[in-house]
Short mmCIF file of C-alpha atoms and ligand atoms in Angstrom, two decimals:
data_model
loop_
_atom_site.label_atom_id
_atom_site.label_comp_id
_atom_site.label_asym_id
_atom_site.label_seq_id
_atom_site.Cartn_x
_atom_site.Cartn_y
_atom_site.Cartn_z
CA UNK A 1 100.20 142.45 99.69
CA UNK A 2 101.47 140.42 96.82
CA UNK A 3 99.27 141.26 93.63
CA UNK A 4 100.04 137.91 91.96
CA UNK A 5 97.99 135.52 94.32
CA UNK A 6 94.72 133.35 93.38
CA UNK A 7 91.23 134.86 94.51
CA UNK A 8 89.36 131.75 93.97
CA UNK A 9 87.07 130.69 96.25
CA UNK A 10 87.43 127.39 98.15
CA UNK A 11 85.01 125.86 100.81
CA UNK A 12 87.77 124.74 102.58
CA UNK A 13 91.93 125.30 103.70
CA UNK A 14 94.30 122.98 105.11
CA UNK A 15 97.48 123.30 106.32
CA UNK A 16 100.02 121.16 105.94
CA UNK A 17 103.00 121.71 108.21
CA UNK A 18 106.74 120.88 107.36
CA UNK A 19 107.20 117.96 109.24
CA UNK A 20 103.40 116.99 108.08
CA UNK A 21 104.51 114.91 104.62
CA UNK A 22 102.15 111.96 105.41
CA UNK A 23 101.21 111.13 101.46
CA UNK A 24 98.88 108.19 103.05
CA UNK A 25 97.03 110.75 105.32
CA UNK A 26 92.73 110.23 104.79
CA UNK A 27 93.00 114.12 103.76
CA UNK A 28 94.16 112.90 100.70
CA UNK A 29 91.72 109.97 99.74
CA UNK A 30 89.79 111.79 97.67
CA UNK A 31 90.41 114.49 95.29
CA UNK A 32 87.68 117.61 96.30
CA UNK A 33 88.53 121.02 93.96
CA UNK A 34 86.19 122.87 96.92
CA UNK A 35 89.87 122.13 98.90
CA UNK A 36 92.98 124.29 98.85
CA UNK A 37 96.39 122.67 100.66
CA UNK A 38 98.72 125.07 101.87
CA UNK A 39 102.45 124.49 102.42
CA UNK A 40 104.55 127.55 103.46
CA UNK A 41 107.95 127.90 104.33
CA UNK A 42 107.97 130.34 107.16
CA UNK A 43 110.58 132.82 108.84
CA UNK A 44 109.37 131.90 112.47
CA UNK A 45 110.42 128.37 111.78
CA UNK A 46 113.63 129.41 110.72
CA UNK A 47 115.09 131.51 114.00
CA UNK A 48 113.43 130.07 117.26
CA UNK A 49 117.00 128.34 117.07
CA UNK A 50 120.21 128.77 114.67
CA UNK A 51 119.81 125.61 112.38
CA UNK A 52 121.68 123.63 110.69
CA UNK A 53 121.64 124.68 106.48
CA UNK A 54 121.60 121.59 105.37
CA UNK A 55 118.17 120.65 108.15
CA UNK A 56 116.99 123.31 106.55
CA UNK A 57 117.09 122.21 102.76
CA UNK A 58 116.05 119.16 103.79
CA UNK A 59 112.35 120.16 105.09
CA UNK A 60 111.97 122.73 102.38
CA UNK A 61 113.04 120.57 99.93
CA UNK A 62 110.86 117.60 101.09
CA UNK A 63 107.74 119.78 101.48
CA UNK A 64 108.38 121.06 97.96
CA UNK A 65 108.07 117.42 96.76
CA UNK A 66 105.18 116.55 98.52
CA UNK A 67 103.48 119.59 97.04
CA UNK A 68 104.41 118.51 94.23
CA UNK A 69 103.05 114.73 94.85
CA UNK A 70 99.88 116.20 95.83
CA UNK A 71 99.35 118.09 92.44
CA UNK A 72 99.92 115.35 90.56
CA UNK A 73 97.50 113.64 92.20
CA UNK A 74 94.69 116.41 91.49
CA UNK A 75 94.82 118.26 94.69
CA UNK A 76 94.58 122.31 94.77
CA UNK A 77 97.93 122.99 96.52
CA UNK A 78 99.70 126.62 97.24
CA UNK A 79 103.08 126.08 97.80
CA UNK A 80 104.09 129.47 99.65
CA UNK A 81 107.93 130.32 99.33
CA UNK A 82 110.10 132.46 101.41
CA UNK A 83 109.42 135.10 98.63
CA UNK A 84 105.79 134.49 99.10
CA UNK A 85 106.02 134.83 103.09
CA UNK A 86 108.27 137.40 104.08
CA UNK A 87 105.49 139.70 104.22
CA UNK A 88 103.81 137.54 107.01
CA UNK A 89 105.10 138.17 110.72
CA UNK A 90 103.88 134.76 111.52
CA UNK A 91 101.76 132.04 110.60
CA UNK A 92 99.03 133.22 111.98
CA UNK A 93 99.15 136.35 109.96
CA UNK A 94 99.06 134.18 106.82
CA UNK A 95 96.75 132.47 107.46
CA UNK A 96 94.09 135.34 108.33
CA UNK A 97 94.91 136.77 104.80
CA UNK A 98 94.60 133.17 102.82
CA UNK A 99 91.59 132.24 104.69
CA UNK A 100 89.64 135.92 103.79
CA UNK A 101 91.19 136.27 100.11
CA UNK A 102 89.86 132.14 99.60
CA UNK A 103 86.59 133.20 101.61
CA UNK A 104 87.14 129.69 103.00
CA UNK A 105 84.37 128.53 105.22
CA UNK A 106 86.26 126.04 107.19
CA UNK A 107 90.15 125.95 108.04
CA UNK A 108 91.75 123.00 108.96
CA UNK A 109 95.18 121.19 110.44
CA UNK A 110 96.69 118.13 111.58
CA UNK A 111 97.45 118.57 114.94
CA UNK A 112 101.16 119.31 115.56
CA UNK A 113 103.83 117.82 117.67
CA UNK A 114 105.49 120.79 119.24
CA UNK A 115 103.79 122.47 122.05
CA UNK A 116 105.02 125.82 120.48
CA UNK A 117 102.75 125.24 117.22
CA UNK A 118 100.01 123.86 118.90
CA UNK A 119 99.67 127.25 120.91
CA UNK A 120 99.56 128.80 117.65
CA UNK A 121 97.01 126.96 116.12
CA UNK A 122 95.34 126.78 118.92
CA UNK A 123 94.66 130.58 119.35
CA UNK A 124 94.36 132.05 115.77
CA UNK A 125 92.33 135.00 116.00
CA UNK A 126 90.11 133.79 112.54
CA UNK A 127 86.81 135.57 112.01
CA UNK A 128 83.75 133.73 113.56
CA UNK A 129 82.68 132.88 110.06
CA UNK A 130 85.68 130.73 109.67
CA UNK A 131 85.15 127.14 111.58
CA UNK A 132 88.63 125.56 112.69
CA UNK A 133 88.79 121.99 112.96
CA UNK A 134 92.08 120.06 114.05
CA UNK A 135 92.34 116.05 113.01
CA UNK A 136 95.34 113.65 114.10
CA UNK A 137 98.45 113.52 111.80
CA UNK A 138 97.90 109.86 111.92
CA UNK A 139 101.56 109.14 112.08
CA UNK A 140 102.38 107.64 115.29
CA UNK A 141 101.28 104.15 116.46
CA UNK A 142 99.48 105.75 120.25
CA UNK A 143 96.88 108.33 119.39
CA UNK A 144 97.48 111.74 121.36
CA UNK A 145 95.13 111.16 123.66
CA UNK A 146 95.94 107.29 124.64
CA UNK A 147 99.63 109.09 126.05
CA UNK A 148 98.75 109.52 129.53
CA UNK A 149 97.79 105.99 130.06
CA UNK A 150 100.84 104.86 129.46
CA UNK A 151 103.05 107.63 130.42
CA UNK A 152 102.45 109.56 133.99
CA UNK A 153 103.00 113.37 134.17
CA UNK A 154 106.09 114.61 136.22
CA UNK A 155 107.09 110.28 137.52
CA UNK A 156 109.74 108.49 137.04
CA UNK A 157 108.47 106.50 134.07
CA UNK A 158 109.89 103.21 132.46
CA UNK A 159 110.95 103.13 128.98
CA UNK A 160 111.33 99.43 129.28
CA UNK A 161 107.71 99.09 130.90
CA UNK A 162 106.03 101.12 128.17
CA UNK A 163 107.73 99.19 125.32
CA UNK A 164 106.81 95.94 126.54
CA UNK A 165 103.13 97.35 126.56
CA UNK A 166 103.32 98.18 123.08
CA UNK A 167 105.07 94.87 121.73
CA UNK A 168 102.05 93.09 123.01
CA UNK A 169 99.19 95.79 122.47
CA UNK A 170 101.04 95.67 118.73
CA UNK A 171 101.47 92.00 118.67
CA UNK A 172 105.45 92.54 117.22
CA UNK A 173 107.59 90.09 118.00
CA UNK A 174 105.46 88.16 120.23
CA UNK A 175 104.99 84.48 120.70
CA UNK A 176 101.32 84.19 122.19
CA UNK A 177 101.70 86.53 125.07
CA UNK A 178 105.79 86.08 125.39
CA UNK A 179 108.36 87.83 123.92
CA UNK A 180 109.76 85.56 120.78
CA UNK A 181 112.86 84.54 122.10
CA UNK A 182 112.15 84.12 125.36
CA UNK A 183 113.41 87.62 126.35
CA UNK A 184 111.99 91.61 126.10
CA UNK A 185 115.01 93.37 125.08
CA UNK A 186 118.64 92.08 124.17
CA UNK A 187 120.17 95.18 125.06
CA UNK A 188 123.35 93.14 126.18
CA UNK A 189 123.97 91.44 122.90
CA UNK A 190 124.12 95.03 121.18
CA UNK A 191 127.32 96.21 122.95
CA UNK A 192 130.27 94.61 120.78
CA UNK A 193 133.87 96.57 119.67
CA UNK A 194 134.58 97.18 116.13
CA UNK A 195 137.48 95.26 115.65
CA UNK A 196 139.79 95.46 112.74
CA UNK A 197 138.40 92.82 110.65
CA UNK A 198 134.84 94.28 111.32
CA UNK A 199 136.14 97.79 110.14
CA UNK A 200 136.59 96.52 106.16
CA UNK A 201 132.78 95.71 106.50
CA UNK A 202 131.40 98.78 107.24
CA UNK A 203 128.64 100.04 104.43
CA UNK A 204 129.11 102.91 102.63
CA UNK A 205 126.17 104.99 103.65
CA UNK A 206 122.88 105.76 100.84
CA UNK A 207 123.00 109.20 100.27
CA UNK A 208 121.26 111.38 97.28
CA UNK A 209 121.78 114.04 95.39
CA UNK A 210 119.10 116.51 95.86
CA UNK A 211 119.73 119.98 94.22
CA UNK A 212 119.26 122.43 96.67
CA UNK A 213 120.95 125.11 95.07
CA UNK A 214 117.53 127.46 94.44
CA UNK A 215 116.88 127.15 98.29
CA UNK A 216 120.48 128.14 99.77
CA UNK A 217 120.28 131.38 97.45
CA UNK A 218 116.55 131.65 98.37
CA UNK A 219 118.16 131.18 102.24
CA UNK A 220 120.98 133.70 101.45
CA UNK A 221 118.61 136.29 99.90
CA UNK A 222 116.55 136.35 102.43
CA UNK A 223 119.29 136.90 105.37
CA UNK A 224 118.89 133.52 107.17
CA UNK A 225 120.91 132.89 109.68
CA UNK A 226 122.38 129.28 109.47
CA UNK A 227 125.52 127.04 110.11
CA UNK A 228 127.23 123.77 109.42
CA UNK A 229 128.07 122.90 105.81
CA UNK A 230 125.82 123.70 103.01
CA UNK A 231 125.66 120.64 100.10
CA UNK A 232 124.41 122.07 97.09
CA UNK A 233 123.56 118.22 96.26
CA UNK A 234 121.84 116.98 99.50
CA UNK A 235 121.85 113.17 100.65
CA UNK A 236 119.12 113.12 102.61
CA UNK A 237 115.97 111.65 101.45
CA UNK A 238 113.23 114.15 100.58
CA UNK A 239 110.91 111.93 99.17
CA UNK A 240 108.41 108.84 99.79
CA UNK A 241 110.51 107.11 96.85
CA UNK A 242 113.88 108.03 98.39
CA UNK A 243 112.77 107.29 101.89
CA UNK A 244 111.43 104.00 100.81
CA UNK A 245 115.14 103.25 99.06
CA UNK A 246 116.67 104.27 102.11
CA UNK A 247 114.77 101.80 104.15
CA UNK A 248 115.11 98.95 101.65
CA UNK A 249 119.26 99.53 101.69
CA UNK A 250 119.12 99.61 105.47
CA UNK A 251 117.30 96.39 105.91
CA UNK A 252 119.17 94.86 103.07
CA UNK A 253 122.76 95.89 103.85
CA UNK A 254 122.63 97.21 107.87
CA UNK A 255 119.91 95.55 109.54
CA UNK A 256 122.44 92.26 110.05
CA UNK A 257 124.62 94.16 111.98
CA UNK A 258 122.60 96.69 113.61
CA UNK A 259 122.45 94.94 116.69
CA UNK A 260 125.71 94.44 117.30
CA UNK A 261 127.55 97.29 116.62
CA UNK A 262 124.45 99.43 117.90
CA UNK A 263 126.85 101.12 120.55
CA UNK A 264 129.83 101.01 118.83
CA UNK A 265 132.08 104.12 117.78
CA UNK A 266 135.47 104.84 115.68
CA UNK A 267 136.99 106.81 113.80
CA UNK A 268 139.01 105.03 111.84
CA UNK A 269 136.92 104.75 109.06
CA UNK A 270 135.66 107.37 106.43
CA UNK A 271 132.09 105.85 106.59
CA UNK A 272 132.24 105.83 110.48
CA UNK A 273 130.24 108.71 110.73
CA UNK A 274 126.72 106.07 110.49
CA UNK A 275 127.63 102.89 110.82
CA UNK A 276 125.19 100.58 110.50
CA UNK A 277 123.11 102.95 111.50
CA UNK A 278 119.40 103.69 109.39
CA UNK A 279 119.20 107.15 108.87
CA UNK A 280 115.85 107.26 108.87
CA UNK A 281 115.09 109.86 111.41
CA UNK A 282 114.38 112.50 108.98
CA UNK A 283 112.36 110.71 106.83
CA UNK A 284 110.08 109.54 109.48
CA UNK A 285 110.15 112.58 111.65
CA UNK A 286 108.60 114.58 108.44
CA UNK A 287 106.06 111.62 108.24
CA UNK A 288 107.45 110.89 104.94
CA UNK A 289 107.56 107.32 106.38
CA UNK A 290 105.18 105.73 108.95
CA UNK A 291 106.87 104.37 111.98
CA UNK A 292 104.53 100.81 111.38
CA UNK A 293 105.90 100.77 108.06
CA UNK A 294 109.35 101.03 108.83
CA UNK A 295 108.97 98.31 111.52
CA UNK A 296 107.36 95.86 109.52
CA UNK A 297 109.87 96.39 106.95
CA UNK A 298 112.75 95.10 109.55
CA UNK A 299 110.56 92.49 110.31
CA UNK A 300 109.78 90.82 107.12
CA UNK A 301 113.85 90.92 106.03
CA UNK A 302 114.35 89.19 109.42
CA UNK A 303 111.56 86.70 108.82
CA UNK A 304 112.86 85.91 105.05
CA UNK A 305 116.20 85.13 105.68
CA UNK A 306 118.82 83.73 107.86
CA UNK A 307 121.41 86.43 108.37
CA UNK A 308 119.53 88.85 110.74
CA UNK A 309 119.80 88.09 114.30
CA UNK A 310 117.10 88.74 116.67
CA UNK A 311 119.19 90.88 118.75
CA UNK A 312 119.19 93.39 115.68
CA UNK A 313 115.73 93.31 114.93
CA UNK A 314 114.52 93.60 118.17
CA UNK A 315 117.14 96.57 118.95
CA UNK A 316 115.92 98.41 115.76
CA UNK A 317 111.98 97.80 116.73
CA UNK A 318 113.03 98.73 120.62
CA UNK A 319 114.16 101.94 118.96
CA UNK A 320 111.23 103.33 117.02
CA UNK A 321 108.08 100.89 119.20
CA UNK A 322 110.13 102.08 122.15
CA UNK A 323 112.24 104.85 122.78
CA UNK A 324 110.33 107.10 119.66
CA UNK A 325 107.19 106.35 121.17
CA UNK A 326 107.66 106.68 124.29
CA UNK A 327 109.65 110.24 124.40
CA UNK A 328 107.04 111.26 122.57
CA UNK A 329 104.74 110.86 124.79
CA UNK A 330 106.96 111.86 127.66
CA UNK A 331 107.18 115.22 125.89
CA UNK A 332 103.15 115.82 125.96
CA UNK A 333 102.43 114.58 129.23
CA UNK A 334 105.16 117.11 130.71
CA UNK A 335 104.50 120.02 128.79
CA UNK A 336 104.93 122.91 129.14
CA UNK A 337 107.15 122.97 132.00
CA UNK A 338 108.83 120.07 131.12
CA UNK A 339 110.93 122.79 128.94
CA UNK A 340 112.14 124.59 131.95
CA UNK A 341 113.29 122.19 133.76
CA UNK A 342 116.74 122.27 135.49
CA UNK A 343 117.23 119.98 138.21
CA UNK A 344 120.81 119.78 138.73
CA UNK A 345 121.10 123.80 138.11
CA UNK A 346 123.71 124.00 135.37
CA UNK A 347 123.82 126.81 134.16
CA UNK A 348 127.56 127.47 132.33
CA UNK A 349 127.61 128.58 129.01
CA UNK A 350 128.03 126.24 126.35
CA UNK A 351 131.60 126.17 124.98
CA UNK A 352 131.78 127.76 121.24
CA UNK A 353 133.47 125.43 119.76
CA UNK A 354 130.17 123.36 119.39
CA UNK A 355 129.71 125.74 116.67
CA UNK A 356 133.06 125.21 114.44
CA UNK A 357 134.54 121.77 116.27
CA UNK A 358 137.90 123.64 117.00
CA UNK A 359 138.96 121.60 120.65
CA UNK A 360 141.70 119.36 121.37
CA UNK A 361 139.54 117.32 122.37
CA UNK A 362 139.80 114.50 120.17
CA UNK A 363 136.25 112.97 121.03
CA UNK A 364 134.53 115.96 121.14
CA UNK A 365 136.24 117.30 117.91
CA UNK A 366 135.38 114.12 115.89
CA UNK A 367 131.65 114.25 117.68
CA UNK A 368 131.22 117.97 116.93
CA UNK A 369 132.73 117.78 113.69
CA UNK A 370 130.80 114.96 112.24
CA UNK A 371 127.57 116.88 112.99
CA UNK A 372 128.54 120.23 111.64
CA UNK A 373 129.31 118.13 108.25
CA UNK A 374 126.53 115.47 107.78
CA UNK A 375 124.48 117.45 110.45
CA UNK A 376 124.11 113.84 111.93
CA UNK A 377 125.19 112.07 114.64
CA UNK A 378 124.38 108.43 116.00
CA UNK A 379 122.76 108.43 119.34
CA UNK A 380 125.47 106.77 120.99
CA UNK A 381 127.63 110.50 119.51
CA UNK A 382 124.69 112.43 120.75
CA UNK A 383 124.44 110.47 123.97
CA UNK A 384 127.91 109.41 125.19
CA UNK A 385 130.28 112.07 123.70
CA UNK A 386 128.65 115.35 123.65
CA UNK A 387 125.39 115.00 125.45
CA UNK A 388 127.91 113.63 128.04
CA UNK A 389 129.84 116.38 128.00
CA UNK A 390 127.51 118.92 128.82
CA UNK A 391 126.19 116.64 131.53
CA UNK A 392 129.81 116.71 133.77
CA UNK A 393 130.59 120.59 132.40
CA UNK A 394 127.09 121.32 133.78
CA UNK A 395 126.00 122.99 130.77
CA UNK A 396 122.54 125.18 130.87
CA UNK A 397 119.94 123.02 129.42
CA UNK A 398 118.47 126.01 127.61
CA UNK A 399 121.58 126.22 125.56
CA UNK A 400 122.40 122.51 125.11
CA UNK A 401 118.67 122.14 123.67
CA UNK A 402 118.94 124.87 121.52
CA UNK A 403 121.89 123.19 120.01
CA UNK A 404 120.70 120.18 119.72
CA UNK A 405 117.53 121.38 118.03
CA UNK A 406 119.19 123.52 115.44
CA UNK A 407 122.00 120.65 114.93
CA UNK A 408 120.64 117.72 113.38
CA UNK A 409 118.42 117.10 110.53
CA UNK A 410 116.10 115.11 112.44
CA UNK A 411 115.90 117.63 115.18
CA UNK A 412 111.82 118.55 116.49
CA UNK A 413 111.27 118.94 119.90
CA UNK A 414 109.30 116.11 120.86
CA UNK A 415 111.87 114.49 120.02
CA UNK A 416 115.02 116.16 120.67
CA UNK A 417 113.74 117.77 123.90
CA UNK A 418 113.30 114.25 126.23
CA UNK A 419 116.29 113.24 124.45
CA UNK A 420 118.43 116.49 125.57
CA UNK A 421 116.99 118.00 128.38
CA UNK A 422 115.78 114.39 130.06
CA UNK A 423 118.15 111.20 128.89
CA UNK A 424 121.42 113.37 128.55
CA UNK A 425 121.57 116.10 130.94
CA UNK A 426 119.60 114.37 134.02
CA UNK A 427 117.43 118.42 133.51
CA UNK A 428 114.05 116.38 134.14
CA UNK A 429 115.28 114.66 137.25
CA UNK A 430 115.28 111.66 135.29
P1 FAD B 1 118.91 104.44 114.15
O1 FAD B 1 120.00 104.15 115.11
O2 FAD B 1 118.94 103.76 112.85
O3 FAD B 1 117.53 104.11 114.89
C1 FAD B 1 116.32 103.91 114.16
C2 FAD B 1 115.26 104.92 114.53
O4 FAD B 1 114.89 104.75 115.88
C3 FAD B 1 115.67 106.37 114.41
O5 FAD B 1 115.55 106.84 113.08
C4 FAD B 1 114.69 107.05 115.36
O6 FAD B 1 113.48 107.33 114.70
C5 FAD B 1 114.44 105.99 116.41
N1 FAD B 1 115.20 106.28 117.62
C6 FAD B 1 116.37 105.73 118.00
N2 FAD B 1 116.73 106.18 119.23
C7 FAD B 1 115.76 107.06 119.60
C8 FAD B 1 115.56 107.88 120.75
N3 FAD B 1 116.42 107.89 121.78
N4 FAD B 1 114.48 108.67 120.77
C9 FAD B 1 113.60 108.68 119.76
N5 FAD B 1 113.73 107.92 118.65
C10 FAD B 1 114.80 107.12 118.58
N6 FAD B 1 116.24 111.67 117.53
C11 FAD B 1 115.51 112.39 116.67
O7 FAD B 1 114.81 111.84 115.83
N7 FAD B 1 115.53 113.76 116.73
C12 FAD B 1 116.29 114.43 117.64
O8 FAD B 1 116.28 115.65 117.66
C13 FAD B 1 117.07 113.67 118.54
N8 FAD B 1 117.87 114.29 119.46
C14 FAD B 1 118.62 113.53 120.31
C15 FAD B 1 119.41 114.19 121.26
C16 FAD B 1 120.17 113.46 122.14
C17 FAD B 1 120.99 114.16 123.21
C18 FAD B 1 120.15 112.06 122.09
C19 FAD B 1 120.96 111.24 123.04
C20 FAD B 1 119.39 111.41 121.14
C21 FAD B 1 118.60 112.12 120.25
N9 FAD B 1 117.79 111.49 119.30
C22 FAD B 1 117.03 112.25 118.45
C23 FAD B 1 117.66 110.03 119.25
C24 FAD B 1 118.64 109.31 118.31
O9 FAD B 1 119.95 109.70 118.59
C25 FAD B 1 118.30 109.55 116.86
O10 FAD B 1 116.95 109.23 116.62
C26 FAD B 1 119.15 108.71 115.91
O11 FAD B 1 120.52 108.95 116.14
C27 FAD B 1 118.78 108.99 114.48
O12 FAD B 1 119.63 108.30 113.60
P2 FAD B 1 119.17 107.00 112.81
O13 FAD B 1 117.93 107.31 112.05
O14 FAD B 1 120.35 106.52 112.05
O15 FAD B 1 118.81 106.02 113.99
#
């Protein structure tokens, strides 16, 4: 056991998971000394699939921040390295040994949005002394337990049903009880070509230079396994300030044209890798941004100004009111077997050059080589080009999810996993 950690005593230990980063959570109202906040990174969360490096900096990076955040705001944090793990098998191992060597009375967590952690926490083997109490992550905009009213376990739910639901229960973009507008969903207007005069207007994307050197030799010390290209400066946000300039550059400079070119592809541009795409995915999958937040940022640059259609803002809110909510809660309603599910019986292996984007295929090689770079692709790339792919090559699910989970920096499996196994590959029966 490592000689060098703390034996004072604290009443009580929380746990704050990687994707967890929610500065605005009540946990952090007050300051309370009798509290210790742990933030570990942790070997099991680095191999239950090959990630992507630069996914990986990303979390670690972002959950050193917000340990960092917390600090300066008073808090008792213990931000627990790879050094400071690798003698732990597991969480749960860790845990056992903080919560004794603290003499903590009560433990507790936010609950967690993978079924795999929430086993874990669920079953932790603490001494009886030790009360365990689990709170909402108060991220999302439906509360765990409102999912199965709007979502029905094992049907053939409507995205388009539940989103309507939401845009009234929310009151966004309503006029009394109709849609402002006049219609739900402009899903039609968000289909246009890139044409050549459209191509000079593309933004350059907001990226940041993070120095993640310390973590990929931390990674590389430690043997992790990992692929795509490592940045030693990375541009994803990793921080409520970054995340927050992110979102202000999107609404400013994409949100116009979101709409439109929502669908669109090409590759004949160097920034056609996003588009007008947000790139918030990351920030707002680590709860680094609230999904309310993000909406009503959108809402007020279309309400201010002249240039945003209501096709775009109404595509962007259909995305994260919508389709974020409501995999999301297709994901917990169907758990656990939702992960097994096969229904068209694929079962070929899938192809290796997912892993270094060598195919003549030119799609497929732009698709697969855009990801392994920025470890990003639009949905319409994830969707259309390679989620396709798998789809007609009848490509085990198992294997395209794993993929899919380790590719992108966004990746979780509440999210990817209805994504993946359901939209793409047809694995849920739809
Ligand atoms: P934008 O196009 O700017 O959209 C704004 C936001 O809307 C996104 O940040 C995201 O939070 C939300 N959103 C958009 N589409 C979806 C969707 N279908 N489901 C849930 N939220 C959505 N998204 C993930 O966050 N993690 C994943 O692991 C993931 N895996 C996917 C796998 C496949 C096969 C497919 C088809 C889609 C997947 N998506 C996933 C959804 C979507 O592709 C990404 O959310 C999006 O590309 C992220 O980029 P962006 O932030 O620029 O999105």
């Amino acid at each position: 056991m490592a000689a060098s950690r703390s034996n004072k005593t604290y009443a009580r230990l929380r746990l704050v998971l990687g994707d967890q980063l929610n500065l605005d959570h009540g946990w952090f109202d007050e300051v309370d000394s009798d509290v210790l906040y742990v933030i570990a990174e942790l070997g099991q969360e680095l191999d239950y699939v090959k990630h992507h490096v630069q996914k990986i900096c990303a979390f670690f990076a972002a959950m050193r921040r917000f340990a960092d955040a917390l600090a300066k705001q008073g808090h008792e944090v213990e931000y627990l390295d790879l050094d400071k793990t690798k003698e732990f098998n597991n969480l749960k191992d860790l845990l056992k040994v903080y919560c004794d060597q603290h003499a903590v009375d009560v433990f507790e967590y936010q609950r967690p949005d993978e079924y795999r952690l929430a086993e874990q926490l669920g079953d932790l083997g603490l001494p009886k002394s030790v009360e365990v109490r689990a709170c909402d992550s108060e991220h999302f905009l439906l509360a765990r337990d409102e999912l199965e009213d709007y979502v029905e376990r094992g049907k053939h739910n409507r995205m388009e049903t539940f989103y309507r639901k939401l845009r009234k229960r929310f009151d966004i973009l309503m006029d009394g009880d109709k849609p402002e507008g006049g219609e739900w969903n402009y899903d039609a207007e968000n289909r246009h070509k890139l044409k050549a005069d459209d191509l000079k207007e593309i933004p350059k994307p907001m990226t940041f230079d993070n120095d993640v050197g310390e973590i990929l030799e931390r990674l590389d010390r430690h043997d992790v396994e990992y692929f795509g290209e490592a940045r030693e400066k990375l541009p994803w946000p990793v921080d409520r300030s970054q995340a927050r300039q992110l979102l202000a550059y999107f609404c400013r400079r994409c949100l116009p044209n979101f709409g439109r070119f929502q669908d669109a592809m090409t590759c004949r541009h160097e920034h056609a890798w996003s588009l007008y795409h947000s790139r918030l995915s990351f920030a707002l999958n680590a709860k680094i941004l609230h999904p309310r937040e993000v909406i009503d940022a959108a809402l007020e640059r279309y309400r201010e100004s002249d240039d945003v259609p209501l096709s775009s803002v109404e595509g962007f809110v259909r995305q994260i009111l919508g389709w974020r909510e409501y995999v999301r809660a297709v994901y917990w309603v169907n758990m656990p077997d939702y992960a097994r599910r096969n229904r068209l019986r694929a079962k070929r292996d899938l192809p290796r050059y997912f892993w270094d984007g060598d195919t003549k295929m030119n799609c497929m090689r732009q698709a697969l080589g855009q990801s392994l770079e920025h470890a990003y692709a639009h949905h319409i790339q994830r969707l259309m080009i390679t989620g396709n792919f798998c789809l007609l090559a009848g490509i085990d699910p198992n294997q395209v999810d794993a993929w899919y989970l380790g590719v992108y920096v966004d990746a979780i499996e509440w999210v990817e996993m209805p994504n993946t196994r359901g939209m793409s590959q047809f694995a849920d029966g739809g």
